[in-house]
Amino acid sequence: MKALTLLFLRISLSGLMLFWGANKLLNTEGSAAISEKYYLSFMSAEALLYLFGVVQIVIGLLVLVGLMRRWVLPLQVAINGASLVAVFPSIIDPLGWYLEGTNLLFYPSLIIFAGSLLLIAFQREDSFSIDASRVKKPKAWEARKMCSRDPHPN
């Protein structure tokens, strides 16, 4: 059950990365407006939006198939963490009781960040990934497999 849950989490988080990357390529004006409002205009230049959109799509695809997780999962955490920081007032006060300009719809950024951390924490248990299928079985496993055979068949 754990491996299936991690697969589902990996698929859903990669979908977010893929959709946001595609949005940067297909809707540069909207992406620039988001950047100006939440990221201090850091990514507002069209060339940077295209570049970051492609990077997000590549990361999303690698996360989706579970390839090079050692490097792409921390990148995903960094990207989702930057988004979390950008909307942090909405995490502290999602209903806007004390802070102005907050939005309840940004609260899931915390859950997305937590899910990204979970993928790193349970990386070894994520057996439905390309990385996991490429890991060689330890020699002890091979020895046990050979020892379980009856050396003297009837």
XYZ file of C-alpha atoms in Angstrom:
154
model
C 0.000 0.000 0.000
C 2.861 2.396 0.836
C 4.421 2.040 -2.627
C 1.083 2.727 -4.344
C 0.489 5.765 -2.138
C 3.943 7.124 -2.976
C 3.274 6.517 -6.670
C 0.010 8.463 -6.413
C 1.762 11.296 -4.567
C 4.560 11.358 -7.139
C 2.056 11.462 -10.034
C 0.014 14.261 -8.464
C 3.030 16.401 -7.538
C 4.580 15.929 -10.964
C 1.268 17.000 -12.492
C 1.462 20.258 -10.594
C 5.005 20.839 -11.858
C 4.002 19.950 -15.440
C 0.926 22.199 -15.438
C 2.759 25.184 -13.963
C 5.617 24.707 -16.422
C 3.222 24.488 -19.358
C 1.398 27.571 -18.103
C 4.650 29.544 -18.224
C 5.103 28.542 -21.875
C 1.502 28.994 -22.998
C 0.388 31.922 -20.851
C 3.413 34.172 -20.404
C 1.322 37.254 -19.635
C -0.529 35.520 -16.819
C 2.676 33.968 -15.518
C 4.392 37.362 -15.583
C 1.498 38.852 -13.602
C 1.806 36.075 -10.992
C 5.557 36.665 -10.804
C 5.119 40.397 -10.323
C 2.553 39.933 -7.569
C 4.097 37.070 -5.577
C 7.753 36.722 -6.559
C 8.879 40.373 -6.610
C 9.084 40.369 -10.441
C 11.921 37.828 -10.237
C 10.614 35.750 -13.151
C 8.735 38.419 -15.101
C 11.076 38.529 -18.104
C 9.627 36.477 -20.937
C 12.881 34.610 -21.621
C 13.144 33.600 -17.955
C 9.532 32.443 -17.937
C 10.195 30.213 -20.947
C 13.398 28.863 -19.425
C 11.812 28.172 -16.053
C 8.753 26.658 -17.755
C 10.960 24.183 -19.618
C 12.903 23.404 -16.421
C 9.658 22.774 -14.539
C 8.385 20.473 -17.289
C 11.627 18.483 -17.289
C 11.557 18.194 -13.492
C 7.879 17.212 -13.641
C 8.574 14.456 -16.170
C 11.509 13.107 -14.160
C 9.433 13.111 -10.965
C 6.558 11.425 -12.819
C 8.651 8.437 -13.910
C 10.847 8.430 -10.807
C 14.147 9.004 -12.569
C 17.143 10.794 -11.010
C 15.126 11.301 -7.827
C 18.239 12.036 -5.801
C 18.578 15.338 -7.678
C 15.086 16.217 -8.923
C 13.169 15.709 -5.690
C 15.229 18.368 -3.854
C 14.720 20.687 -6.843
C 10.991 20.097 -6.588
C 11.134 20.867 -2.856
C 13.031 24.095 -3.594
C 10.488 25.216 -6.204
C 7.504 24.325 -4.029
C 9.246 25.887 -1.038
C 9.727 29.150 -2.940
C 6.010 29.154 -3.732
C 5.233 28.492 -0.081
C 7.386 31.425 1.031
C 5.751 33.673 -1.584
C 2.277 33.040 -0.156
C 3.307 32.597 3.484
C 0.852 35.191 4.845
C -1.938 32.990 3.446
C -0.470 30.026 5.334
C -0.403 31.909 8.639
C -3.831 33.526 8.224
C -5.702 31.796 5.375
C -9.025 33.411 6.277
C -7.632 36.926 6.400
C -8.640 37.612 10.006
C -5.410 39.424 10.864
C -3.496 39.920 7.614
C -4.759 41.672 4.518
C -4.409 40.193 1.059
C -4.402 36.550 2.152
C -6.242 33.841 0.273
C -7.531 30.487 1.535
C -6.772 28.962 -1.888
C -3.023 29.278 -1.194
C -3.135 27.165 1.968
C -2.595 23.905 -0.007
C 0.926 25.180 -0.787
C 1.841 23.905 2.673
C 0.405 20.475 1.870
C 2.227 20.406 -1.476
C 5.490 21.256 0.265
C 4.904 18.531 2.868
C 4.149 16.002 0.125
C 7.356 16.948 -1.663
C 9.310 16.318 1.540
C 7.571 12.961 1.966
C 8.793 11.825 -1.450
C 12.357 12.445 -0.282
C 11.830 10.857 3.136
C 10.318 7.661 1.694
C 12.403 7.470 -1.458
C 13.541 3.904 -0.723
C 9.965 2.697 -0.335
C 8.918 4.200 -3.694
C 9.345 0.929 -5.563
C 7.281 1.941 -8.623
C 9.964 4.271 -9.968
C 12.546 3.823 -12.686
C 15.293 4.452 -10.128
C 14.012 1.609 -7.938
C 13.879 -0.797 -10.875
C 17.522 -0.042 -11.689
C 18.839 -0.877 -8.205
C 20.699 -4.181 -8.081
C 19.666 -6.663 -5.434
C 22.221 -7.016 -2.624
C 24.459 -10.074 -2.675
C 22.841 -11.337 0.539
C 19.542 -11.560 -1.335
C 21.152 -13.712 -4.026
C 22.742 -15.968 -1.397
C 19.413 -16.456 0.388
C 17.751 -17.236 -2.909
C 20.365 -19.884 -3.692
C 20.309 -21.322 -0.167
C 16.586 -21.835 -0.262
C 16.961 -24.361 -3.063
C 17.257 -27.952 -2.062
C 20.817 -28.992 -2.976
C 19.790 -32.664 -3.009
C 16.629 -33.037 -5.063
C 14.858 -36.426 -4.858
